[in-house]
Coordinates of C-alpha atoms in Angstrom, one line a residue:
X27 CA 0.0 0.0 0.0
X28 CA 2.9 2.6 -0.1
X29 CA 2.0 3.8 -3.3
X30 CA -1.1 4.7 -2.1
X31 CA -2.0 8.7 -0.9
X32 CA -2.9 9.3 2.8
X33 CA -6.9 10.4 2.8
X34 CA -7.1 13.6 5.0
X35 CA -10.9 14.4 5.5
X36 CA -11.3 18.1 6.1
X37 CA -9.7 20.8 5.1
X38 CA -9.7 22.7 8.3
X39 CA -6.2 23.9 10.5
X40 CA -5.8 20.3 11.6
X41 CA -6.2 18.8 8.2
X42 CA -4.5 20.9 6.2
X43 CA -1.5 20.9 9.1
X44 CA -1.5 17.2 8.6
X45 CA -1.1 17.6 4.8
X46 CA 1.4 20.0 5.2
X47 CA 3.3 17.2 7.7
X48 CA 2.7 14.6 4.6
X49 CA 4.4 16.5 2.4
X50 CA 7.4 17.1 4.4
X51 CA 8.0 13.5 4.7
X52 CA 7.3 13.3 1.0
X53 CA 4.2 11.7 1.0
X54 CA 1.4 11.3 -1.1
X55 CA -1.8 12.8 0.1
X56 CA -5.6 13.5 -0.9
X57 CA -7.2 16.3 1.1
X58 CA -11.1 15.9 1.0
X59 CA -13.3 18.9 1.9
X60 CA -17.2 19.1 1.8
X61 CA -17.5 22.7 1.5
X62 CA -16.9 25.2 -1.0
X63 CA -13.0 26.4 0.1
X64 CA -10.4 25.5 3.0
X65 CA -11.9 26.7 6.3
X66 CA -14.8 26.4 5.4
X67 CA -16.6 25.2 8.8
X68 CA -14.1 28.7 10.6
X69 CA -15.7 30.9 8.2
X70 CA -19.1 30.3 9.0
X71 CA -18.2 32.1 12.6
X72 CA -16.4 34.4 10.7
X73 CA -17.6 37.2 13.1
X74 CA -16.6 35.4 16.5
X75 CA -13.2 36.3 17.6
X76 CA -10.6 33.7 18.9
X77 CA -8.8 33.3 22.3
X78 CA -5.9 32.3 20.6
X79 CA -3.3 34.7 19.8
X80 CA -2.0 34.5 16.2
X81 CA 1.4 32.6 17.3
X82 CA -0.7 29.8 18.8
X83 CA -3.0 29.2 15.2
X84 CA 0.3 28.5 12.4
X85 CA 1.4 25.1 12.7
X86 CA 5.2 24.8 12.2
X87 CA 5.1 22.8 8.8
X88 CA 2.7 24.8 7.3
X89 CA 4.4 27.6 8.3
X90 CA 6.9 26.7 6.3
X91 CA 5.0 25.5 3.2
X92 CA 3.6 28.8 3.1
X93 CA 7.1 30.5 3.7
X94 CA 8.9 29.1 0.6
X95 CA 5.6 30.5 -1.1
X96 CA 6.3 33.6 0.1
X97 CA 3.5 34.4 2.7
X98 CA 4.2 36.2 5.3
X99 CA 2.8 35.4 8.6
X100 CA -0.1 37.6 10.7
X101 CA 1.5 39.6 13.9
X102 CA 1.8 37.0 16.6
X103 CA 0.2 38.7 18.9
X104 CA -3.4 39.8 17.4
X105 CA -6.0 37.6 17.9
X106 CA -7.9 36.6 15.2
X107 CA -11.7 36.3 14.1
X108 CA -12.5 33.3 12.5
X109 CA -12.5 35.0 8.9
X110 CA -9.5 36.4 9.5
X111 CA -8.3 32.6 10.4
X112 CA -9.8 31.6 7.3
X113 CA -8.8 34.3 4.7
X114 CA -4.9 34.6 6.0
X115 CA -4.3 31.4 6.8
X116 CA -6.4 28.2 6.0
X117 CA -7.1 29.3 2.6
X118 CA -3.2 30.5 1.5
X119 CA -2.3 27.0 2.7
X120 CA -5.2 25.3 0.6
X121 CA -3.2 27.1 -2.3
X122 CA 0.3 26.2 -1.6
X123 CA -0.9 22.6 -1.2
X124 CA -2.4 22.8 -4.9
X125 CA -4.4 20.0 -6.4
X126 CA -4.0 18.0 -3.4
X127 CA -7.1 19.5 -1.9
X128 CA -10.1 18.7 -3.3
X129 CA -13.4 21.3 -2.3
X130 CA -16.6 19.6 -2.6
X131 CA -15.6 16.5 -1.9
X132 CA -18.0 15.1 1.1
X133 CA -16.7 11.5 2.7
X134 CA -19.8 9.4 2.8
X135 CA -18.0 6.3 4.4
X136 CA -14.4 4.0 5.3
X137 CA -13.8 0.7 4.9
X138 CA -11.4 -2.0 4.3
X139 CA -11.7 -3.0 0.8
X140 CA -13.8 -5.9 0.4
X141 CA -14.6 -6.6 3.8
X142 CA -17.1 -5.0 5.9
X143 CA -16.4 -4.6 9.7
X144 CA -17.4 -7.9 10.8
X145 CA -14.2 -9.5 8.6
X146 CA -10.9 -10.3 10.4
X147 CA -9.0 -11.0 7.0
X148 CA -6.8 -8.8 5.3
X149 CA -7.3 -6.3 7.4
X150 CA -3.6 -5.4 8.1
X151 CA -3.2 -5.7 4.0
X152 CA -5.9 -4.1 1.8
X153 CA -6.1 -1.0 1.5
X154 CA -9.0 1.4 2.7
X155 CA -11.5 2.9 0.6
X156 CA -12.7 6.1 1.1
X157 CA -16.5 6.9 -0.8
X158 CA -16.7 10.3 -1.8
X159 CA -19.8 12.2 -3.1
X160 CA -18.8 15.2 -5.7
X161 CA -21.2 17.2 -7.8
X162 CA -19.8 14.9 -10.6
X163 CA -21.1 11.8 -9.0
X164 CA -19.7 9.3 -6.7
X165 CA -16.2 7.6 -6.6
X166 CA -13.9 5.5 -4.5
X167 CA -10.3 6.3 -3.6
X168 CA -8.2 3.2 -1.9
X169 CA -6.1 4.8 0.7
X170 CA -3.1 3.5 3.1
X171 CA -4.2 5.2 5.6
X172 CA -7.5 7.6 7.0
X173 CA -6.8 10.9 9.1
X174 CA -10.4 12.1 10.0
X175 CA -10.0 15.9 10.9
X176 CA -13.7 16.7 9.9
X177 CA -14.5 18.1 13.2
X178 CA -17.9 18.9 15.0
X179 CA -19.2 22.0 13.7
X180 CA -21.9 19.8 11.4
X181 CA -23.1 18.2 14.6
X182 CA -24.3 20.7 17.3
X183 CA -26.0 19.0 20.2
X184 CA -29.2 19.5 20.4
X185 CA -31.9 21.5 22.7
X186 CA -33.6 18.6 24.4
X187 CA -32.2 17.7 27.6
X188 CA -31.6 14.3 27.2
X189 CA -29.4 15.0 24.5
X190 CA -31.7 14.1 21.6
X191 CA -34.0 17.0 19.6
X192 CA -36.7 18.0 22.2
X193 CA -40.4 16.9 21.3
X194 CA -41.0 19.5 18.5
X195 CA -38.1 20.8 18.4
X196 CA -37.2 20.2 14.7
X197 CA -40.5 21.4 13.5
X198 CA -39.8 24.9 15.0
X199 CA -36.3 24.8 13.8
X200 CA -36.8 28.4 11.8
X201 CA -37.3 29.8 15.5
X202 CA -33.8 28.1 16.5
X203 CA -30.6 29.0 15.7
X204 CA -27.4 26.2 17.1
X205 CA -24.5 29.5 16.6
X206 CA -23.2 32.8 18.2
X207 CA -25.5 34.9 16.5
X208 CA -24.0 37.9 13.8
X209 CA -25.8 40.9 15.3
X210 CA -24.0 43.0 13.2
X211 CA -26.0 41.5 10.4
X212 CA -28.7 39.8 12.4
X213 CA -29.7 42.5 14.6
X214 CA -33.4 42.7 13.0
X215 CA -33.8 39.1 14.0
X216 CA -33.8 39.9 17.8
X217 CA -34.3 43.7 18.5
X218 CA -37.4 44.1 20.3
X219 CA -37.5 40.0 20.6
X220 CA -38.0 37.6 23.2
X221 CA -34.7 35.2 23.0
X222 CA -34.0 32.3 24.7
X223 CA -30.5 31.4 25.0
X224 CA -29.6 27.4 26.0
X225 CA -25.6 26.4 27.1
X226 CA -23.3 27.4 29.8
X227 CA -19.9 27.8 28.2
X228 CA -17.9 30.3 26.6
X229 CA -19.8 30.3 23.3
X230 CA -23.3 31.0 25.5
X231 CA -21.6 33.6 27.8
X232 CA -20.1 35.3 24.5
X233 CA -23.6 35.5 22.9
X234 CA -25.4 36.6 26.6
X235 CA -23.6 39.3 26.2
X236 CA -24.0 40.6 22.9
X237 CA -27.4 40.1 23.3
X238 CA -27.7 42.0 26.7
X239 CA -26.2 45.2 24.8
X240 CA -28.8 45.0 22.3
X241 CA -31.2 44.6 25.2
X242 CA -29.8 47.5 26.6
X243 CA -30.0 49.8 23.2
X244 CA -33.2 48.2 22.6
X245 CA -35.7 48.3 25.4
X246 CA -38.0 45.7 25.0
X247 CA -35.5 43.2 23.7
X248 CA -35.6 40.7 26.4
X249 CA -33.1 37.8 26.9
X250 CA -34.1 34.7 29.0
X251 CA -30.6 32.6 29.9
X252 CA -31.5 28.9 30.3
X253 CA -29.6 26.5 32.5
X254 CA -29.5 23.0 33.2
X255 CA -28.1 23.2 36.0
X256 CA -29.9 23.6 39.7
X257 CA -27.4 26.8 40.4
X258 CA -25.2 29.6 38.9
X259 CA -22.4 28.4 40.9
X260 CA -19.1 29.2 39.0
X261 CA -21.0 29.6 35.6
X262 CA -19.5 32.9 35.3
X263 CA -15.7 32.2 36.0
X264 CA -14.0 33.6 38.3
X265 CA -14.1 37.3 37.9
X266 CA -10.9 39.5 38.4
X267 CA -9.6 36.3 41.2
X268 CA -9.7 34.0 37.2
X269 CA -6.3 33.0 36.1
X270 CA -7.6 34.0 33.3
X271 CA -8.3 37.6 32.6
X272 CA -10.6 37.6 29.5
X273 CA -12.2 34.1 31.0
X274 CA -13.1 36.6 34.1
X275 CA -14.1 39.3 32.1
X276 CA -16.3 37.5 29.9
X277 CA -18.0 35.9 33.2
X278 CA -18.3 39.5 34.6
X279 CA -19.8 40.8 31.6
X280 CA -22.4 38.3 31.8
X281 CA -23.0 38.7 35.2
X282 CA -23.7 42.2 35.2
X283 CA -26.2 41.3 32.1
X284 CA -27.8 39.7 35.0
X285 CA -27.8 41.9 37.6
X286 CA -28.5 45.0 35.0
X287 CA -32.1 43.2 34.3
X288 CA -31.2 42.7 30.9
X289 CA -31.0 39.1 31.5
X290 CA -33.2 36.6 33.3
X291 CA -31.8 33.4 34.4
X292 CA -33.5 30.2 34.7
X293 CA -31.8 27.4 36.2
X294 CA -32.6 23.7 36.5
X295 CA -34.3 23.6 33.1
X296 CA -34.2 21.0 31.2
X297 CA -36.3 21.1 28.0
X298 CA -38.6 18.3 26.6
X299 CA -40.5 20.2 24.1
X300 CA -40.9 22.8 21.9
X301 CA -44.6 23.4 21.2
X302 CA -45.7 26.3 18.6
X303 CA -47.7 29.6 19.8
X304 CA -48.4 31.5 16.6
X305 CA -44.8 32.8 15.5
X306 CA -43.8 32.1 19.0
X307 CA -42.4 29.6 20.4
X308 CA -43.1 27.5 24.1
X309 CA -40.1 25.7 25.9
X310 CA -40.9 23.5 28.6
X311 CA -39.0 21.5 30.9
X312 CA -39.2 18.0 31.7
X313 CA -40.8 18.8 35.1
X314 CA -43.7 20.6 33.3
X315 CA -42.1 24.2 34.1
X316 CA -43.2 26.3 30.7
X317 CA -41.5 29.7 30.2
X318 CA -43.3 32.7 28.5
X319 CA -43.7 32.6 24.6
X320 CA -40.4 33.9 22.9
X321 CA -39.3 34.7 19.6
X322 CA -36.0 32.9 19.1
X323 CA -34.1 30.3 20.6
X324 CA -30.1 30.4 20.9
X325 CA -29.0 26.9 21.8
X326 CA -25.2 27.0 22.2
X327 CA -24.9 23.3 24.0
X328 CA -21.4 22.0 22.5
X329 CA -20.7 19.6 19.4
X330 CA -20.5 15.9 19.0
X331 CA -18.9 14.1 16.4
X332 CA -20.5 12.4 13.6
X333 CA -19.3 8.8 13.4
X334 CA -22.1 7.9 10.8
X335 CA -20.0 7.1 8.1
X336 CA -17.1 5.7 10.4
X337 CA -19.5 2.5 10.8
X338 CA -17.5 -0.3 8.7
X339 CA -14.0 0.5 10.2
X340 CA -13.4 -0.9 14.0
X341 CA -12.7 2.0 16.4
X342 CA -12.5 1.8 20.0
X343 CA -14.3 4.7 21.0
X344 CA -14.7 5.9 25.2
X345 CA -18.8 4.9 26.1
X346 CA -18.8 8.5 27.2
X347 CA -16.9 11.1 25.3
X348 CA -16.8 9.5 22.2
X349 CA -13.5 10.1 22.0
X350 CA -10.1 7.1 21.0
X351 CA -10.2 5.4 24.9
X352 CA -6.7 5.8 25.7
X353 CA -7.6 10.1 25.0
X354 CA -10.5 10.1 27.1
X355 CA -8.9 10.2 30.5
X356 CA -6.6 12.5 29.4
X357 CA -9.2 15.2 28.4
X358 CA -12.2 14.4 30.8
X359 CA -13.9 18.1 31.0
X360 CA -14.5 16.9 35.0
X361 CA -10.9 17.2 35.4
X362 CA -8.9 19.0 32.5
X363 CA -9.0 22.4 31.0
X364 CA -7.3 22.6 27.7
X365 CA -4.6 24.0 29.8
X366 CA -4.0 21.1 31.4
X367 CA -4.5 18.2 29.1
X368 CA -1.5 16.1 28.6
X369 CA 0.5 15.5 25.8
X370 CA -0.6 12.9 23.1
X371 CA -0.2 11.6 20.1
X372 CA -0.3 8.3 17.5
X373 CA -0.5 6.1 20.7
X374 CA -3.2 7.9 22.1
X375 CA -5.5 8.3 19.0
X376 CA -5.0 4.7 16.9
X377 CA -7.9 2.3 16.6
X378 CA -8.3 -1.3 15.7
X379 CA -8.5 -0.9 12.6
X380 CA -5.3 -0.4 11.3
X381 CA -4.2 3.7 9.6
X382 CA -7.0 4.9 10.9
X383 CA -7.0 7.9 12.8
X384 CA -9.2 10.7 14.4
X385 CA -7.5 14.1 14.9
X386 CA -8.4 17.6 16.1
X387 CA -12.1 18.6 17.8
X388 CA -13.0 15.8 16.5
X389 CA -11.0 13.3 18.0
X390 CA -12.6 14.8 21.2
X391 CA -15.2 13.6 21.1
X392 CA -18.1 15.4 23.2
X393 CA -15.4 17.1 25.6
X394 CA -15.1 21.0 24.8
X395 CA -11.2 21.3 26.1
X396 CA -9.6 21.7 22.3
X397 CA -7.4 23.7 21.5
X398 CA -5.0 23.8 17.5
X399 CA -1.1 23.7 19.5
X400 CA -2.9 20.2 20.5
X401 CA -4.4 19.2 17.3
X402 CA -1.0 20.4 16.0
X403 CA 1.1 18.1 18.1
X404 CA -1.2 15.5 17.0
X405 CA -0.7 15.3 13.3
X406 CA 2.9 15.8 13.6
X407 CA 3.0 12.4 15.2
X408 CA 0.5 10.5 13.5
X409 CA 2.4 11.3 10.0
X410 CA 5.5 10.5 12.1
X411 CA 3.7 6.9 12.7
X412 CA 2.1 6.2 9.2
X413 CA 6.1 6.8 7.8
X414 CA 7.6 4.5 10.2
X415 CA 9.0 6.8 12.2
X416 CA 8.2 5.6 15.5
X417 CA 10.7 6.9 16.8
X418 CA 9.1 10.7 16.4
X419 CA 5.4 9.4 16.7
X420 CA 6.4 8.3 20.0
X421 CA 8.1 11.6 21.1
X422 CA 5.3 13.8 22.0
X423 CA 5.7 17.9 23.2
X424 CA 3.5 20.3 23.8
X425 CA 4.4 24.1 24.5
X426 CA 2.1 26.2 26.5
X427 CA 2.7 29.4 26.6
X428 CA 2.4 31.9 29.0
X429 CA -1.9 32.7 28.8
X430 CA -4.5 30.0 28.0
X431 CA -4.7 28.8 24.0
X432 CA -8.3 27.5 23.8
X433 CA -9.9 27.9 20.2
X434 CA -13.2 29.3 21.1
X435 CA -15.4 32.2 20.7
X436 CA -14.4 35.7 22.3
X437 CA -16.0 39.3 23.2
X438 CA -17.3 40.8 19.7
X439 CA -14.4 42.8 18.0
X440 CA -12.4 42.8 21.5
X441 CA -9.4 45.0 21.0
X442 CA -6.0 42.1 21.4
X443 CA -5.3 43.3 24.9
X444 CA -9.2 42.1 26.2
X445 CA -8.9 38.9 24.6
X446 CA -6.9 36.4 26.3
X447 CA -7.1 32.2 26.9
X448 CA -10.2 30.6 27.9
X449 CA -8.5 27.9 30.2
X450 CA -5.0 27.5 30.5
X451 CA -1.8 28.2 32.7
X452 CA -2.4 31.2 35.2
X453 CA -1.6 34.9 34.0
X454 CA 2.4 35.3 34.5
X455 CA 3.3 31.3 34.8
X456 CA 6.4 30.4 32.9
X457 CA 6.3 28.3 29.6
X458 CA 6.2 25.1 29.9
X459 CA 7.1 21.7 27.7
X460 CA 5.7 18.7 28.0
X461 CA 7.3 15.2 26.6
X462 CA 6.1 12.2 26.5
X463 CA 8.3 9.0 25.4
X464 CA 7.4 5.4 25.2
X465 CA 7.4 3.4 28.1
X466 CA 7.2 5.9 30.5
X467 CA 4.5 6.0 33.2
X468 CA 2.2 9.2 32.6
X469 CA 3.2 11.9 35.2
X470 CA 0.9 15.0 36.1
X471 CA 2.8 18.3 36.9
X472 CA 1.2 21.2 38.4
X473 CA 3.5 24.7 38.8
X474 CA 2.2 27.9 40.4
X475 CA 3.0 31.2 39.1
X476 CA 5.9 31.8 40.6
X477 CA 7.3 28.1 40.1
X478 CA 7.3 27.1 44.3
X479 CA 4.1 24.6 43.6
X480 CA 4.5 20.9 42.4
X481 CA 2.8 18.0 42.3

């Protein structure tokens, strides 16, 4: 199979990094991507600014692609929006790659040639076939190996509570929206409006408070913040005692949302259904609480991957996350932040079937701790492993550097010095490399700022 290409699905940062790693080692490589150019999932939150600084978003090999193509690289320190990610970045590198990436090319299924899951023969020796649907029809490509960077973004979770679509929840889908909303475009959609907004985590917080300053240029724009949860608790962050600046001030914007009246929280909802009231829609919870009517719904509950077309190769996936098992303790959102999360690479993120791989968001599964140094790291060594260089695939390091790197969504239009990580090492603590070698036992190492904490 060495003559084979390498199948990248998605042309995203982590797919294109991992082409830009296959052609370093002088590999062939097919890059497939559903939409209409690279990035295309990042452009469609083209308006959502990063907490990652510029310096944290350029993988090393693709850096240098570029480079010998003469691009020059973004200021290190600015943070990007999402088109800006797209536009100086993701689609330059589609470029310099050439005719290796293929745009509207959608991966409708894997498998071992010939054999469908249940098989044990051959499947060490044939190659896999990748099923791709074009606007030209459909075709098969055999590949050596699969590296699955498609991400979430397709797959937001849903309203309902129990993690399925609420009783008529799809029917009212013109009502709901699954995405930071665009209010500089979008305003007319919620001023003077009754919104709901669904999700504790950055993305919610971010849109709570766009919202609550239409609210508060609006009057009679009202914004209802939904919570599963039984308490606010530590919903917000920790205000100015965060490690985090911008985490804190994003929390404290929200909170004084709250306490400004411009938004009302409800906590311990859970909704079961969605039931129509004119143009208006009805959420109630599963213990039979129903809010007033509102106009539109926000749901900003996380992603999931979509493992539909993964169903005739053998993965071992965690029951929980959804995520490669040996990854899932290492990026449990009960114990990591993505400033926190170890290390990993080939070892970490093979399956049972063999050169098949899951990289980037997706490869974590249901758990919102991501971040594109790690995604970075981990193409570097899967290419590393599919070459035969174990040697390399087995040496994994991770840089942090000084504030938080979490991909994410940030404050609207933030100037750089108000946008910072969203969970990471403390303000002020050193950099810090992380190896990993074969054989060794996993070790966790916790520093304080000033270096005089360890564990």
């Amino acid at each position: 199979m060495d003559g084979l290409p390498v199948v990248v699905v998605g042309a995203g940062p982590t797919g294109l990094a991992a082409a830009a790693r296959l052609v370093e080692r002088g590999l062939s490589t097919v890059v497939l991507e559903a939409g209409g150019q690279a990035g295309a999932a990042v452009a469609q939150w083209y308006h959502v600014r990063l907490f990652s600084r510029w310096s944290e978003l350029v993988d090393p090999a693709a850096r240098a692609l570029l480079e010998s193509e003469g691009w020059t690289a973004p200021e290190g320190n600015r943070y990007p929006t999402g088109a800006q990610w797209a536009a100086e970045y993701l689609v330059p590198l589609a470029a310099a790659l050439g005719d290796r990436v293929r745009l509207g090319a959608r991966v409708v299924g894997v498998a071992r040639r010939g054999r469908d899951r249940v098989v044990d023969a051959g499947r060490d020796s044939e190659p896999l076939t990748v099923h791709v649907r074009t606007a030209g029809g459909e075709e098969r490509i055999a590949a050596r190996a699969v590296i699955d960077a498609s991400g979430t973004w397709t797959t937001p979770n849903p309203l309902g509570g129990d993690g399925l679509p609420a009783l008529g929840e799809q029917a009212a889908v013109d009502r709901i929206g699954y995405r930071v909303p665009d209010l500089a475009s979008e305003a007319g959609r919620y001023v003077g409006k009754r919104i709901a907004v669904a999700g504790s985590g950055h993305s919610a917080l971010t849109a709570l408070v766009a919202l609550a300053e239409l609210a508060e240029r609006h009057p009679g724009t009202h914004v209802t913040w939904l919570l599963r949860r039984g308490q606010v608790g530590a919903v917000f962050g920790g205000g100015e005692a965060d490690q985090l600046p911008a985490r804190g001030a994003l929390g404290l914007k929200a909170q004084e949302a709250a306490r400004a009246g411009h938004v009302e929280v409800v906590t311990g909802f859970r909704t079961e259904s969605v039931e129509r009231d004119g143009d208006r829609v009805v959420l109630v919870s599963q213990d039979g609480h129903r809010l007033e009517p509102v106009d539109e719904v926000v749901v900003l509950t996380g992603f999931r991957p979509d493992l539909t077309w993964l169903s005739e190769v053998r993965l071992d996936l965690d029951p929980v996350l959804q995520a490669p098992k040996e990854l899932a303790p290492l990026i449990d959102p009960n114990v990591h932040s993505c400033g926190t999360v170890y290390p990993h690479g080939a070892a970490d993120l093979r399956h049972p079937e063999p050169g098949v791989y899951l990289v980037g968001m997706k490869s974590y599964g249901r758990a919102p701790t991501f971040l594109a140094l790690t995604g970075y790291e981990q193409v570097r060594s899967v290419v590393a492993e599919i070459a035969g260089d174990h040697e390399a695939a087995g040496k994994v390091e991770l840089t942090l550097p000084e504030t938080g790197v979490c991909g994410g969504s940030g404050v609207f239009d933030a100037p750089a010095e108000q946008v910072g990580g969203c969970c990471g090492a403390p303000a002020g603590a050193r950099e810090l490399t992380l190896t990993t070698r074969p054989g060794l036992p996993r070790v966790r190492l916790t520093l304080g700022v000033d270096g005089s904490q360890a564990a």
